[in-house]
Short mmCIF file of C-alpha atoms in Angstrom, two decimals:
data_model
loop_
_atom_site.label_atom_id
_atom_site.label_comp_id
_atom_site.label_asym_id
_atom_site.label_seq_id
_atom_site.Cartn_x
_atom_site.Cartn_y
_atom_site.Cartn_z
CA MET H 1 25.82 -76.49 -44.35
CA MET H 2 23.07 -75.77 -41.61
CA ASN H 3 23.61 -72.70 -39.23
CA ARG H 4 24.03 -74.37 -36.04
CA GLN H 5 22.59 -70.98 -34.95
CA TRP H 6 19.89 -71.05 -36.73
CA VAL H 7 18.77 -74.29 -35.84
CA LEU H 8 19.19 -73.75 -32.02
CA SER H 9 17.02 -70.27 -32.38
CA ARG H 10 14.37 -71.94 -34.05
CA ILE H 11 14.24 -74.87 -31.55
CA ALA H 12 13.70 -72.20 -28.75
CA LYS H 13 11.22 -70.75 -30.65
CA ARG H 14 9.06 -73.43 -30.19
CA VAL H 15 9.93 -74.18 -27.05
CA ALA H 16 8.79 -70.62 -26.26
CA VAL H 17 5.42 -70.79 -27.57
CA MET H 18 4.61 -74.29 -25.31
CA LEU H 19 5.87 -72.69 -22.23
CA THR H 20 3.83 -69.21 -23.09
CA ALA H 21 0.70 -72.25 -23.51
CA VAL H 22 2.03 -73.65 -20.27
CA LEU H 23 2.25 -70.25 -18.17
CA LEU H 24 -1.21 -69.13 -20.06
CA LEU H 25 -2.71 -71.90 -18.63
CA THR H 26 -1.66 -71.75 -15.20
CA LEU H 27 -2.07 -68.06 -14.67
CA THR H 28 -6.10 -68.24 -15.88
CA ASN H 29 -7.19 -71.63 -14.38
CA GLY H 30 -10.17 -70.55 -12.68
CA PHE H 31 -9.91 -66.83 -13.62
CA ASN H 32 -12.16 -65.60 -16.18
CA TRP H 33 -10.47 -62.46 -17.62
CA ASN H 34 -13.83 -60.52 -18.42
CA THR H 35 -16.32 -60.52 -20.83
CA GLN H 36 -14.95 -59.69 -24.00
CA THR H 37 -12.31 -62.86 -23.30
CA ALA H 38 -12.42 -66.58 -24.44
CA GLU H 39 -13.59 -68.81 -21.61
CA ALA H 40 -9.75 -71.04 -21.51
CA ALA H 41 -6.41 -70.29 -21.94
CA GLY H 42 -4.56 -70.78 -25.23
CA THR H 43 -6.86 -68.23 -27.16
CA THR H 44 -4.27 -65.09 -26.67
CA PRO H 45 -3.31 -63.86 -30.13
CA VAL H 46 0.44 -65.39 -29.88
CA GLU H 47 -1.78 -68.21 -28.74
CA ARG H 48 -3.76 -68.43 -32.00
CA TYR H 49 -1.09 -67.61 -34.56
CA GLY H 50 2.14 -68.33 -33.58
CA GLN H 51 5.11 -68.13 -35.75
CA LEU H 52 4.07 -64.89 -38.18
CA SER H 53 5.65 -65.21 -42.02
CA VAL H 54 5.05 -63.78 -45.01
CA LYS H 55 3.24 -65.74 -47.56
CA ASN H 56 2.76 -64.37 -51.56
CA GLY H 57 2.67 -60.78 -50.15
CA ARG H 58 0.39 -61.33 -47.01
CA LEU H 59 1.21 -61.71 -43.02
CA VAL H 60 0.14 -65.38 -42.27
CA ASP H 61 0.26 -67.22 -39.23
CA LYS H 62 1.76 -70.40 -37.96
CA THR H 63 -0.48 -72.66 -40.00
CA GLY H 64 0.09 -70.48 -43.34
CA LYS H 65 -3.58 -68.60 -43.16
CA PRO H 66 -3.69 -65.02 -43.55
CA VAL H 67 -4.10 -62.85 -40.66
CA GLN H 68 -4.54 -59.24 -39.49
CA LEU H 69 -3.09 -57.44 -36.71
CA LYS H 70 -4.66 -54.59 -35.12
CA GLY H 71 -3.54 -52.78 -31.94
CA ILE H 72 -2.22 -49.18 -31.11
CA SER H 73 1.73 -47.70 -30.43
CA SER H 74 2.99 -46.00 -27.87
CA HIS H 75 3.87 -42.13 -28.26
CA GLY H 76 7.23 -41.04 -27.19
CA VAL H 77 8.07 -43.44 -24.33
CA GLN H 78 10.71 -40.46 -23.23
CA TRP H 79 7.25 -38.64 -22.95
CA PHE H 80 4.44 -41.11 -21.97
CA GLY H 81 6.52 -44.05 -21.09
CA ASP H 82 4.20 -44.37 -17.55
CA LEU H 83 1.20 -45.47 -20.13
CA VAL H 84 3.69 -48.44 -21.20
CA ASN H 85 3.00 -51.49 -18.92
CA GLU H 86 1.71 -54.79 -18.25
CA ASP H 87 -1.28 -53.28 -16.79
CA SER H 88 -2.09 -51.01 -19.23
CA MET H 89 -1.56 -53.59 -22.08
CA LYS H 90 -3.62 -56.24 -20.13
CA TRP H 91 -5.98 -53.67 -20.27
CA LEU H 92 -5.98 -53.17 -23.76
CA ARG H 93 -5.88 -56.85 -24.81
CA ASP H 94 -8.89 -57.55 -22.90
CA ASP H 95 -10.68 -54.55 -23.41
CA TRP H 96 -10.30 -53.16 -26.64
CA GLY H 97 -9.44 -56.69 -28.13
CA ILE H 98 -5.47 -55.51 -29.04
CA SER H 99 -3.45 -58.33 -30.67
CA VAL H 100 -0.69 -55.98 -31.26
CA PHE H 101 1.17 -53.09 -29.36
CA ARG H 102 3.90 -50.75 -31.04
CA VAL H 103 6.63 -49.32 -28.52
CA ALA H 104 8.03 -46.11 -30.05
CA LEU H 105 11.81 -45.51 -28.73
CA TYR H 106 12.16 -42.16 -30.85
CA THR H 107 16.25 -41.24 -31.48
CA GLU H 108 16.25 -38.00 -31.77
CA GLU H 109 13.89 -35.51 -29.50
CA ASP H 110 15.84 -36.36 -26.27
CA GLY H 111 15.34 -40.04 -27.53
CA TYR H 112 17.43 -43.00 -27.18
CA ILE H 113 20.63 -41.27 -28.62
CA ALA H 114 20.26 -38.82 -25.96
CA ASN H 115 19.41 -41.65 -23.24
CA PRO H 116 20.12 -44.90 -24.03
CA SER H 117 18.29 -46.27 -20.44
CA LEU H 118 14.94 -45.28 -22.24
CA LYS H 119 15.44 -48.70 -24.34
CA ASN H 120 14.28 -50.63 -20.80
CA LYS H 121 10.96 -49.07 -21.53
CA VAL H 122 11.18 -50.82 -24.67
CA LYS H 123 12.21 -54.65 -23.06
CA GLU H 124 9.22 -53.90 -20.00
CA ALA H 125 6.96 -53.68 -23.18
CA ILE H 126 8.28 -57.22 -24.76
CA GLU H 127 8.41 -59.02 -21.74
CA ALA H 128 5.09 -57.54 -20.83
CA ALA H 129 3.69 -59.05 -24.49
CA GLN H 130 5.32 -62.10 -23.85
CA LYS H 131 3.33 -62.79 -20.30
CA LEU H 132 -0.13 -61.23 -22.07
CA GLY H 133 0.58 -63.43 -25.63
CA LEU H 134 0.48 -59.77 -28.02
CA TYR H 135 2.39 -59.33 -30.50
CA VAL H 136 5.01 -56.45 -30.20
CA ILE H 137 6.48 -53.92 -32.31
CA ILE H 138 10.14 -52.59 -31.74
CA ASP H 139 9.73 -49.26 -33.52
CA TRP H 140 13.10 -47.15 -34.03
CA HIS H 141 11.22 -44.03 -34.30
CA ILE H 142 13.43 -42.11 -36.52
CA LEU H 143 11.48 -38.39 -37.09
CA SER H 144 13.43 -35.43 -36.95
CA ASP H 145 16.78 -37.17 -38.30
CA GLY H 146 15.11 -37.90 -41.57
CA ASP H 147 17.80 -40.58 -43.01
CA PRO H 148 18.24 -43.32 -40.90
CA ASN H 149 21.99 -43.70 -41.90
CA ILE H 150 22.41 -40.49 -39.53
CA HIS H 151 22.31 -43.09 -36.52
CA LYS H 152 23.13 -46.54 -38.60
CA ASN H 153 25.46 -47.43 -36.12
CA GLU H 154 23.69 -47.00 -32.72
CA ALA H 155 20.57 -48.78 -35.05
CA LYS H 156 22.82 -51.87 -35.49
CA ALA H 157 23.56 -52.03 -32.00
CA PHE H 158 20.63 -51.78 -30.66
CA PHE H 159 19.06 -54.37 -33.10
CA ASN H 160 22.06 -56.78 -32.28
CA GLU H 161 21.17 -56.65 -28.64
CA PHE H 162 17.17 -57.10 -28.98
CA ALA H 163 17.87 -59.44 -31.40
CA THR H 164 20.03 -61.80 -29.26
CA GLN H 165 17.90 -61.12 -26.31
CA TYR H 166 14.63 -61.71 -27.56
CA GLY H 167 14.57 -62.98 -30.84
CA HIS H 168 13.39 -66.63 -29.77
CA LEU H 169 10.14 -65.50 -29.15
CA PRO H 170 7.59 -66.03 -31.89
CA ASN H 171 6.01 -62.25 -31.03
CA VAL H 172 8.42 -59.95 -31.82
CA ILE H 173 8.41 -57.92 -34.74
CA TYR H 174 11.15 -55.36 -36.13
CA GLU H 175 10.60 -51.72 -37.52
CA LEU H 176 13.72 -50.56 -38.69
CA ALA H 177 12.97 -46.63 -39.45
CA ASN H 178 9.98 -45.11 -38.59
CA GLU H 179 9.27 -42.69 -41.26
CA PRO H 180 12.25 -41.51 -43.59
CA ASN H 181 12.08 -38.13 -44.69
CA GLY H 182 13.78 -34.87 -46.27
CA ASN H 183 16.73 -35.19 -48.92
CA VAL H 184 16.31 -39.17 -48.75
CA ASN H 185 15.04 -42.08 -50.99
CA TRP H 186 14.17 -45.97 -51.22
CA ASN H 187 17.15 -46.81 -53.21
CA ASN H 188 20.11 -44.23 -52.58
CA GLN H 189 19.73 -44.33 -48.52
CA ILE H 190 16.28 -46.40 -47.03
CA ARG H 191 16.98 -49.64 -48.74
CA PRO H 192 21.01 -49.87 -48.42
CA TYR H 193 20.35 -49.03 -44.38
CA ALA H 194 17.48 -51.52 -44.20
CA LEU H 195 19.43 -54.35 -45.83
CA GLU H 196 22.65 -53.83 -43.53
CA VAL H 197 20.21 -53.66 -40.43
CA SER H 198 18.32 -56.29 -41.30
CA GLN H 199 21.38 -58.29 -41.79
CA VAL H 200 22.27 -57.61 -38.27
CA ILE H 201 18.94 -59.27 -37.02
CA ARG H 202 19.28 -61.92 -39.13
CA ALA H 203 22.41 -63.23 -37.70
CA LYS H 204 20.70 -63.60 -34.46
CA ASP H 205 16.86 -63.88 -35.18
CA PRO H 206 16.05 -65.89 -38.70
CA ASP H 207 12.67 -65.70 -38.88
CA ASN H 208 10.59 -63.08 -36.78
CA ILE H 209 9.11 -60.16 -38.37
CA ILE H 210 10.84 -57.25 -40.20
CA ILE H 211 9.31 -54.22 -41.46
CA ALA H 212 10.86 -51.50 -43.48
CA GLY H 213 10.36 -48.00 -43.31
CA THR H 214 9.92 -46.07 -46.68
CA GLY H 215 10.50 -42.74 -48.45
CA THR H 216 8.52 -39.28 -47.64
CA TRP H 217 7.50 -40.12 -43.94
CA SER H 218 6.09 -44.18 -45.26
CA GLN H 219 4.25 -43.12 -47.79
CA ASP H 220 6.40 -44.45 -50.50
CA VAL H 221 5.46 -48.17 -50.80
CA HIS H 222 5.46 -48.21 -54.59
CA ASP H 223 8.88 -47.47 -54.58
CA ALA H 224 9.91 -50.01 -52.23
CA ALA H 225 7.59 -52.42 -54.06
CA ASP H 226 9.62 -51.73 -57.13
CA ASN H 227 13.03 -53.17 -55.12
CA PRO H 228 12.17 -54.65 -52.15
CA LEU H 229 14.76 -56.34 -50.05
CA PRO H 230 15.54 -59.94 -50.80
CA ASP H 231 14.28 -61.31 -46.72
CA LYS H 232 11.30 -62.87 -47.55
CA ASN H 233 9.69 -62.30 -44.09
CA THR H 234 9.74 -58.52 -44.41
CA LEU H 235 6.99 -56.37 -45.00
CA TYR H 236 6.63 -52.67 -45.88
CA THR H 237 5.12 -49.73 -43.45
CA VAL H 238 2.61 -47.43 -44.95
CA HIS H 239 1.54 -44.18 -42.71
CA PHE H 240 -1.47 -42.06 -43.03
CA TYR H 241 -3.45 -39.58 -41.19
CA ALA H 242 -7.21 -39.55 -42.47
CA GLY H 243 -7.33 -35.69 -42.45
CA THR H 244 -4.43 -35.41 -44.92
CA HIS H 245 -3.88 -38.83 -46.46
CA GLY H 246 -6.68 -39.71 -49.24
CA GLN H 247 -6.83 -42.15 -52.31
CA TYR H 248 -3.66 -41.58 -53.79
CA LEU H 249 -1.67 -42.94 -50.94
CA ARG H 250 -4.43 -46.13 -51.02
CA ASP H 251 -3.70 -46.46 -54.50
CA ARG H 252 0.20 -46.86 -53.95
CA VAL H 253 -0.81 -49.62 -51.08
CA ASP H 254 -2.79 -51.44 -54.11
CA TYR H 255 0.17 -51.08 -56.16
CA ALA H 256 2.62 -52.47 -54.05
CA LEU H 257 0.22 -55.43 -53.18
CA ASN H 258 -0.32 -56.07 -56.76
CA LYS H 259 3.68 -56.71 -57.56
CA GLY H 260 3.44 -59.29 -54.26
CA VAL H 261 5.09 -56.82 -51.37
CA GLY H 262 3.26 -57.06 -48.09
CA ILE H 263 2.05 -53.49 -46.24
CA PHE H 264 1.80 -53.09 -42.27
CA ALA H 265 0.06 -49.85 -41.33
CA THR H 266 2.25 -49.35 -38.46
CA GLU H 267 1.33 -45.69 -37.65
CA TRP H 268 -2.00 -44.09 -38.43
CA GLY H 269 -4.08 -41.44 -36.94
CA THR H 270 -7.89 -39.90 -37.42
CA SER H 271 -6.61 -36.30 -37.38
CA ASP H 272 -4.22 -34.34 -39.88
CA ALA H 273 -0.83 -35.19 -40.19
CA SER H 274 0.18 -32.48 -37.43
CA GLY H 275 -2.12 -35.12 -35.43
CA ASN H 276 -4.44 -32.36 -34.87
CA GLY H 277 -7.18 -31.43 -36.60
CA GLY H 278 -10.46 -33.17 -37.07
CA PRO H 279 -10.74 -35.81 -35.98
CA PHE H 280 -11.53 -36.99 -39.22
CA LEU H 281 -13.71 -40.27 -38.77
CA ASN H 282 -15.44 -41.13 -41.82
CA GLU H 283 -12.20 -40.70 -43.61
CA ALA H 284 -10.74 -42.84 -41.51
CA LYS H 285 -13.10 -45.56 -41.62
CA VAL H 286 -12.72 -45.65 -45.26
CA TRP H 287 -9.12 -46.23 -44.62
CA THR H 288 -10.11 -49.13 -41.69
CA ASP H 289 -12.41 -50.30 -44.14
CA PHE H 290 -9.79 -50.39 -46.87
CA LEU H 291 -6.95 -52.14 -44.57
CA ALA H 292 -9.67 -54.93 -43.62
CA SER H 293 -10.63 -55.85 -47.38
CA ARG H 294 -6.88 -56.31 -47.77
CA GLY H 295 -5.80 -58.12 -44.60
CA ILE H 296 -3.32 -55.12 -43.89
CA SER H 297 -2.66 -55.27 -39.88
CA TRP H 298 -2.17 -51.55 -38.21
CA ALA H 299 -1.31 -50.04 -35.05
CA ASN H 300 -2.92 -46.78 -34.23
CA TRP H 301 -1.13 -43.19 -33.29
CA SER H 302 -1.50 -42.92 -30.14
CA LEU H 303 -1.71 -44.21 -26.36
CA ALA H 304 -0.93 -40.99 -25.13
CA ASP H 305 -3.27 -38.09 -22.96
CA LYS H 306 -1.38 -35.85 -24.70
CA ASN H 307 -4.03 -32.69 -25.86
CA GLU H 308 -3.98 -33.76 -29.43
CA THR H 309 -6.76 -35.02 -32.13
CA SER H 310 -4.48 -38.34 -32.39
CA ALA H 311 -4.33 -39.12 -28.40
CA ALA H 312 -6.60 -41.97 -27.68
CA LEU H 313 -7.02 -40.95 -23.90
CA LEU H 314 -8.28 -37.61 -22.37
CA SER H 315 -5.82 -35.99 -19.73
CA GLY H 316 -5.05 -37.55 -16.37
CA ALA H 317 -6.23 -41.22 -17.64
CA ASN H 318 -5.22 -43.78 -15.21
CA ARG H 319 -1.70 -44.92 -16.18
CA LYS H 320 -2.53 -48.83 -15.69
CA GLY H 321 -5.43 -48.89 -18.02
CA GLY H 322 -9.17 -49.85 -16.68
CA TRP H 323 -10.55 -46.47 -18.97
CA PRO H 324 -13.81 -45.84 -19.27
CA ASP H 325 -15.31 -44.84 -22.50
CA SER H 326 -15.23 -41.31 -20.43
CA GLN H 327 -11.70 -41.41 -20.31
CA LEU H 328 -11.16 -41.82 -24.23
CA SER H 329 -11.14 -39.43 -26.92
CA ALA H 330 -13.17 -39.09 -29.98
CA SER H 331 -10.13 -40.66 -31.90
CA GLY H 332 -9.44 -43.44 -28.73
CA LYS H 333 -13.62 -44.62 -28.90
CA PHE H 334 -13.33 -45.02 -32.51
CA VAL H 335 -10.19 -46.84 -32.75
CA LYS H 336 -11.53 -49.31 -29.72
CA GLN H 337 -14.36 -49.92 -31.92
CA ALA H 338 -12.48 -50.37 -34.94
CA ILE H 339 -10.24 -53.31 -32.97
CA LEU H 340 -13.25 -55.10 -31.86
CA GLU H 341 -15.39 -54.55 -35.21
CA GLY H 342 -14.39 -58.78 -36.54
CA SER H 343 -11.88 -58.96 -33.66
CA SER H 344 -11.92 -62.85 -32.02
CA THR H 345 -12.20 -62.47 -28.52
CA ASN H 346 -8.87 -61.96 -25.79
CA GLY H 347 -6.97 -60.03 -28.91
CA GLY H 348 -7.96 -58.10 -32.04
CA GLY H 349 -7.25 -59.44 -35.50
CA GLY H 350 -8.58 -62.36 -37.00
CA ASN H 351 -7.17 -64.90 -39.94
CA ASN H 352 -9.77 -63.33 -42.57
CA GLY H 353 -8.66 -59.93 -42.11
CA GLY H 354 -12.25 -58.53 -42.25
CA ASP H 355 -14.32 -56.24 -40.42
CA ASN H 356 -16.79 -58.97 -40.71
CA GLY H 357 -15.19 -61.85 -40.16
CA GLY H 358 -16.31 -64.91 -38.17
CA ASP H 359 -17.30 -68.14 -38.25
CA ASN H 360 -19.19 -69.23 -41.21
CA GLY H 361 -18.05 -72.68 -41.75
CA ASN H 362 -14.47 -72.14 -41.98
CA GLY H 363 -13.40 -71.57 -38.73
CA GLY H 364 -13.47 -67.68 -39.48
CA ASN H 365 -10.57 -68.08 -42.38
CA THR H 366 -10.69 -66.89 -46.08
CA PRO H 367 -10.96 -70.36 -48.08
CA GLY H 368 -8.19 -69.90 -50.86
CA ALA H 369 -5.92 -67.63 -48.94
CA ASP H 370 -3.53 -70.27 -48.98
CA ASP H 371 -2.39 -69.79 -52.21
CA GLN H 372 -4.16 -73.05 -52.81
CA GLY H 373 -7.15 -72.36 -55.10
CA ILE H 374 -9.24 -69.66 -56.50
CA VAL H 375 -8.80 -66.06 -55.57
CA LEU H 376 -11.90 -63.62 -56.36
CA GLN H 377 -10.93 -59.53 -57.25
CA TYR H 378 -13.18 -57.19 -57.43
CA ARG H 379 -13.79 -53.29 -57.78
CA SER H 380 -16.38 -50.99 -57.96
CA GLY H 381 -17.48 -49.51 -61.61
CA ASP H 382 -19.90 -47.28 -60.11
CA THR H 383 -18.22 -45.08 -56.57
CA ASN H 384 -21.98 -43.21 -56.96
CA ALA H 385 -23.42 -45.37 -53.63
CA LYS H 386 -26.81 -43.59 -54.03
CA ASP H 387 -28.34 -44.13 -57.46
CA ASN H 388 -29.91 -46.89 -59.46
CA VAL H 389 -27.29 -48.90 -60.36
CA ILE H 390 -25.20 -51.28 -58.40
CA ARG H 391 -21.93 -52.42 -60.12
CA PRO H 392 -19.39 -55.18 -59.07
CA GLU H 393 -16.72 -55.75 -61.50
CA PHE H 394 -14.48 -59.10 -60.86
CA ASN H 395 -11.58 -60.96 -61.86
CA ILE H 396 -11.10 -64.81 -60.32
CA LYS H 397 -7.80 -65.98 -60.01
CA ASN H 398 -6.58 -69.51 -60.50
CA THR H 399 -3.64 -69.93 -57.74
CA GLY H 400 -3.68 -73.81 -57.69
CA LYS H 401 -2.09 -76.29 -59.49
CA THR H 402 -5.11 -77.94 -61.39
CA ALA H 403 -7.11 -76.27 -64.30
CA VAL H 404 -10.79 -74.94 -62.43
CA LYS H 405 -13.92 -74.86 -65.24
CA LEU H 406 -15.50 -71.54 -64.82
CA SER H 407 -18.94 -73.59 -65.24
CA ASP H 408 -18.07 -75.14 -61.69
CA LEU H 409 -17.63 -71.76 -59.81
CA LYS H 410 -20.62 -69.47 -58.47
CA ILE H 411 -20.08 -65.54 -57.66
CA ARG H 412 -22.12 -64.39 -55.26
CA TYR H 413 -22.29 -60.40 -53.92
CA TYR H 414 -24.15 -59.68 -51.17
CA TYR H 415 -26.31 -56.14 -50.57
CA THR H 416 -29.39 -54.63 -49.29
CA ASP H 417 -32.21 -54.30 -51.77
CA GLU H 418 -33.62 -51.08 -50.78
CA SER H 419 -36.59 -51.36 -53.66
CA LYS H 420 -37.80 -54.66 -52.38
CA GLN H 421 -38.64 -54.96 -56.13
CA GLY H 422 -37.79 -57.50 -58.57
CA GLN H 423 -34.11 -57.21 -59.72
CA GLN H 424 -32.50 -56.73 -63.30
CA PHE H 425 -29.16 -58.07 -64.56
CA PHE H 426 -26.93 -57.25 -67.09
CA VAL H 427 -23.57 -57.67 -68.79
CA ASP H 428 -21.96 -54.93 -70.07
CA TRP H 429 -18.76 -56.57 -70.79
CA ALA H 430 -16.87 -60.08 -70.08
CA LYS H 431 -13.99 -61.23 -71.57
CA VAL H 432 -15.42 -64.85 -71.59
CA GLY H 433 -17.99 -63.56 -73.32
CA ASN H 434 -21.53 -61.85 -71.80
CA GLU H 435 -23.99 -64.49 -72.96
CA LYS H 436 -21.82 -66.86 -71.18
CA VAL H 437 -22.45 -64.95 -67.78
CA LYS H 438 -25.83 -65.53 -66.19
CA ALA H 439 -27.56 -64.69 -62.47
CA THR H 440 -29.96 -65.65 -60.29
CA PHE H 441 -31.29 -63.19 -57.12
CA VAL H 442 -31.71 -64.71 -53.53
CA THR H 443 -33.32 -63.21 -51.08
CA LEU H 444 -31.47 -64.33 -47.49
CA PRO H 445 -33.75 -66.42 -44.66
CA GLU H 446 -32.26 -64.33 -42.30
CA PRO H 447 -31.07 -60.64 -43.41
CA LYS H 448 -27.97 -59.88 -41.84
CA ALA H 449 -26.95 -56.15 -40.88
CA LYS H 450 -25.63 -55.54 -44.63
CA ALA H 451 -27.22 -57.89 -46.60
CA ASP H 452 -30.91 -59.19 -47.10
CA LYS H 453 -30.22 -60.28 -50.71
CA TYR H 454 -27.49 -61.77 -53.30
CA VAL H 455 -26.75 -62.18 -56.35
CA GLU H 456 -25.41 -65.09 -57.95
CA ILE H 457 -22.90 -65.07 -61.00
CA SER H 458 -22.57 -68.48 -62.69
CA PHE H 459 -21.10 -68.91 -66.34
CA ALA H 460 -22.81 -71.44 -68.46
CA ASP H 461 -21.24 -75.12 -69.70
CA GLY H 462 -18.74 -74.89 -72.34
CA THR H 463 -17.34 -71.18 -70.88
CA GLY H 464 -13.95 -72.62 -70.57
CA THR H 465 -11.06 -73.13 -67.36
CA ILE H 466 -8.63 -70.87 -65.89
CA GLN H 467 -5.43 -72.20 -65.83
CA PRO H 468 -2.72 -72.43 -63.08
CA GLY H 469 -1.66 -69.25 -62.70
CA GLY H 470 -4.30 -67.59 -64.82
CA GLU H 471 -7.50 -65.86 -64.50
CA SER H 472 -11.31 -65.34 -65.90
CA GLY H 473 -10.43 -61.60 -66.95
CA GLU H 474 -12.84 -58.79 -66.50
CA ILE H 475 -16.37 -59.26 -65.72
CA GLN H 476 -18.51 -56.44 -65.74
CA PRO H 477 -22.29 -56.81 -64.58
CA ARG H 478 -25.12 -54.60 -63.63
CA ILE H 479 -27.97 -54.14 -61.41
CA HIS H 480 -31.31 -52.42 -60.77
CA ALA H 481 -34.53 -52.57 -59.61
CA ALA H 482 -37.28 -53.38 -61.63
CA ASN H 483 -38.67 -49.74 -60.83
CA TRP H 484 -35.63 -48.51 -61.58
CA SER H 485 -35.42 -46.64 -57.85
CA HIS H 486 -32.32 -45.81 -56.09
CA PHE H 487 -30.08 -47.95 -53.81
CA ASP H 488 -28.19 -47.13 -50.61
CA GLU H 489 -24.80 -49.22 -51.19
CA THR H 490 -23.29 -47.47 -48.46
CA ASN H 491 -25.42 -50.50 -46.31
CA ASP H 492 -23.76 -53.18 -48.46
CA TYR H 493 -21.85 -55.88 -47.14
CA SER H 494 -19.89 -56.26 -50.91
CA TYR H 495 -19.59 -52.89 -51.66
CA SER H 496 -16.30 -50.58 -51.38
CA ALA H 497 -16.59 -47.37 -52.79
CA SER H 498 -12.59 -46.77 -52.25
CA GLN H 499 -11.79 -50.23 -53.95
CA THR H 500 -11.58 -48.55 -57.81
CA ALA H 501 -8.49 -51.13 -58.99
CA PHE H 502 -8.41 -55.24 -58.75
CA ALA H 503 -7.45 -56.38 -55.70
CA ASN H 504 -8.49 -59.60 -53.45
CA TRP H 505 -11.68 -59.18 -52.20
CA ASP H 506 -13.34 -61.62 -49.38
CA ARG H 507 -16.81 -59.63 -48.90
CA ALA H 508 -17.95 -61.56 -51.85
CA THR H 509 -17.69 -65.29 -51.95
CA VAL H 510 -17.00 -68.12 -54.87
CA TYR H 511 -18.73 -71.54 -54.65
CA GLN H 512 -16.92 -74.32 -56.32
CA GLN H 513 -19.15 -77.40 -57.25
CA GLY H 514 -21.32 -75.68 -54.32
CA LYS H 515 -18.72 -75.73 -51.67
CA LEU H 516 -17.08 -72.11 -50.64
CA ALA H 517 -13.91 -72.00 -52.33
CA TRP H 518 -13.16 -68.17 -51.27
CA GLY H 519 -14.64 -65.19 -49.43
CA ILE H 520 -16.36 -64.96 -46.30
CA GLU H 521 -20.37 -64.85 -46.27
CA PRO H 522 -21.95 -61.85 -43.95
#
């Protein structure tokens, strides 16, 4: 028999979405938020995306289309809670374009365990997010306590209260344990804790997103991927700091994604892991590009004017928002720009999960991303971005229900041609047969910022089909200028030096019988 409380919660949540739309229309009648925002109501992140869920390891919106949320985390509310208020969050929405706000409730370090009244600041943030149409992460911020089981009973009581009070809203996200660390691991301590606490939440809130922390300060996502929780709407968090964590951690994320597990980077910084050093902005850009290419949502650490590199604000910044760039730290300026890149107006993130997402005739969505057709995977066969060769490597997957003829498909890879010479195309290896893979080069009539040419890769008649659930196998082409001069791939739309393992890639496109089936055109 269907649980009556579950049904009532679903109905209440739908009513909440409709009431939010009416409230926004009323509040914004005749009032333009600013030049960064949309011209009409109904365009906040929650209005656009509605009830979130997890599908095939990806965060998706109310229609099942992938979405990437981008935003910022508070620092500990016991120290910087005065920066967490409706005015500052509205500024972050309208000026920075955030779609998600994370409110960090430390357990220890003069946090909730010593001062339970701090939960009122979390409630203030939730209620502000509801008014503003933002998603909000309730972060149970374990740190010095290490083992989440130390305060498991308090966590269960806390999440029971919050799921009861706010679980009917579509914008609430529960983060169960910020950074488990010390002598704990996923299977023995973290997973049993997460299972128990998530069951408490699900008794009151059947479908809002839950995020589970992982071992070693939320870096052991590979362990969670090997033994995930049974709840279908659970994601797993990875935390990184650009000056400390590099390719090995991105490889762990790819491992988890390839196992079908969804990831949310609920905390990351431009500094090293101490919060200081740097800022390491080049390394941070590698990370934000990586997250965008995989559609992984994120929240930066932190909204604070603390004297440390990772703080977004300079000392003495206004507690209510309204910050000019002169009141932002180097990290804050970088993060603001990273949110705005590829973001829809009035709230960061987009259904394509890419920095360059926009309207290409598909509403900014990645065709095929609803798991009903073609998926293109990519890796870079050459991480030297400034030599005389371009080596994009591909694998095409068929996630639909009918066989796909390879001769009906064409891949487009977009790049800048510094040589202005004729182009040469070679196939080093292809599972379908080297001789079956052909290419033509096309110069864009209107050059883009990161592309003035594309190579269109096609397949000869009789190459074969990709059965449902199957794949083409590796295709390893190589491109040279006619005079063998060097390219500069750092400027190329479809290129990523950090992508050395196959993963879904929406910056190259696939056309099926002439119709865009996957990816985002530049």
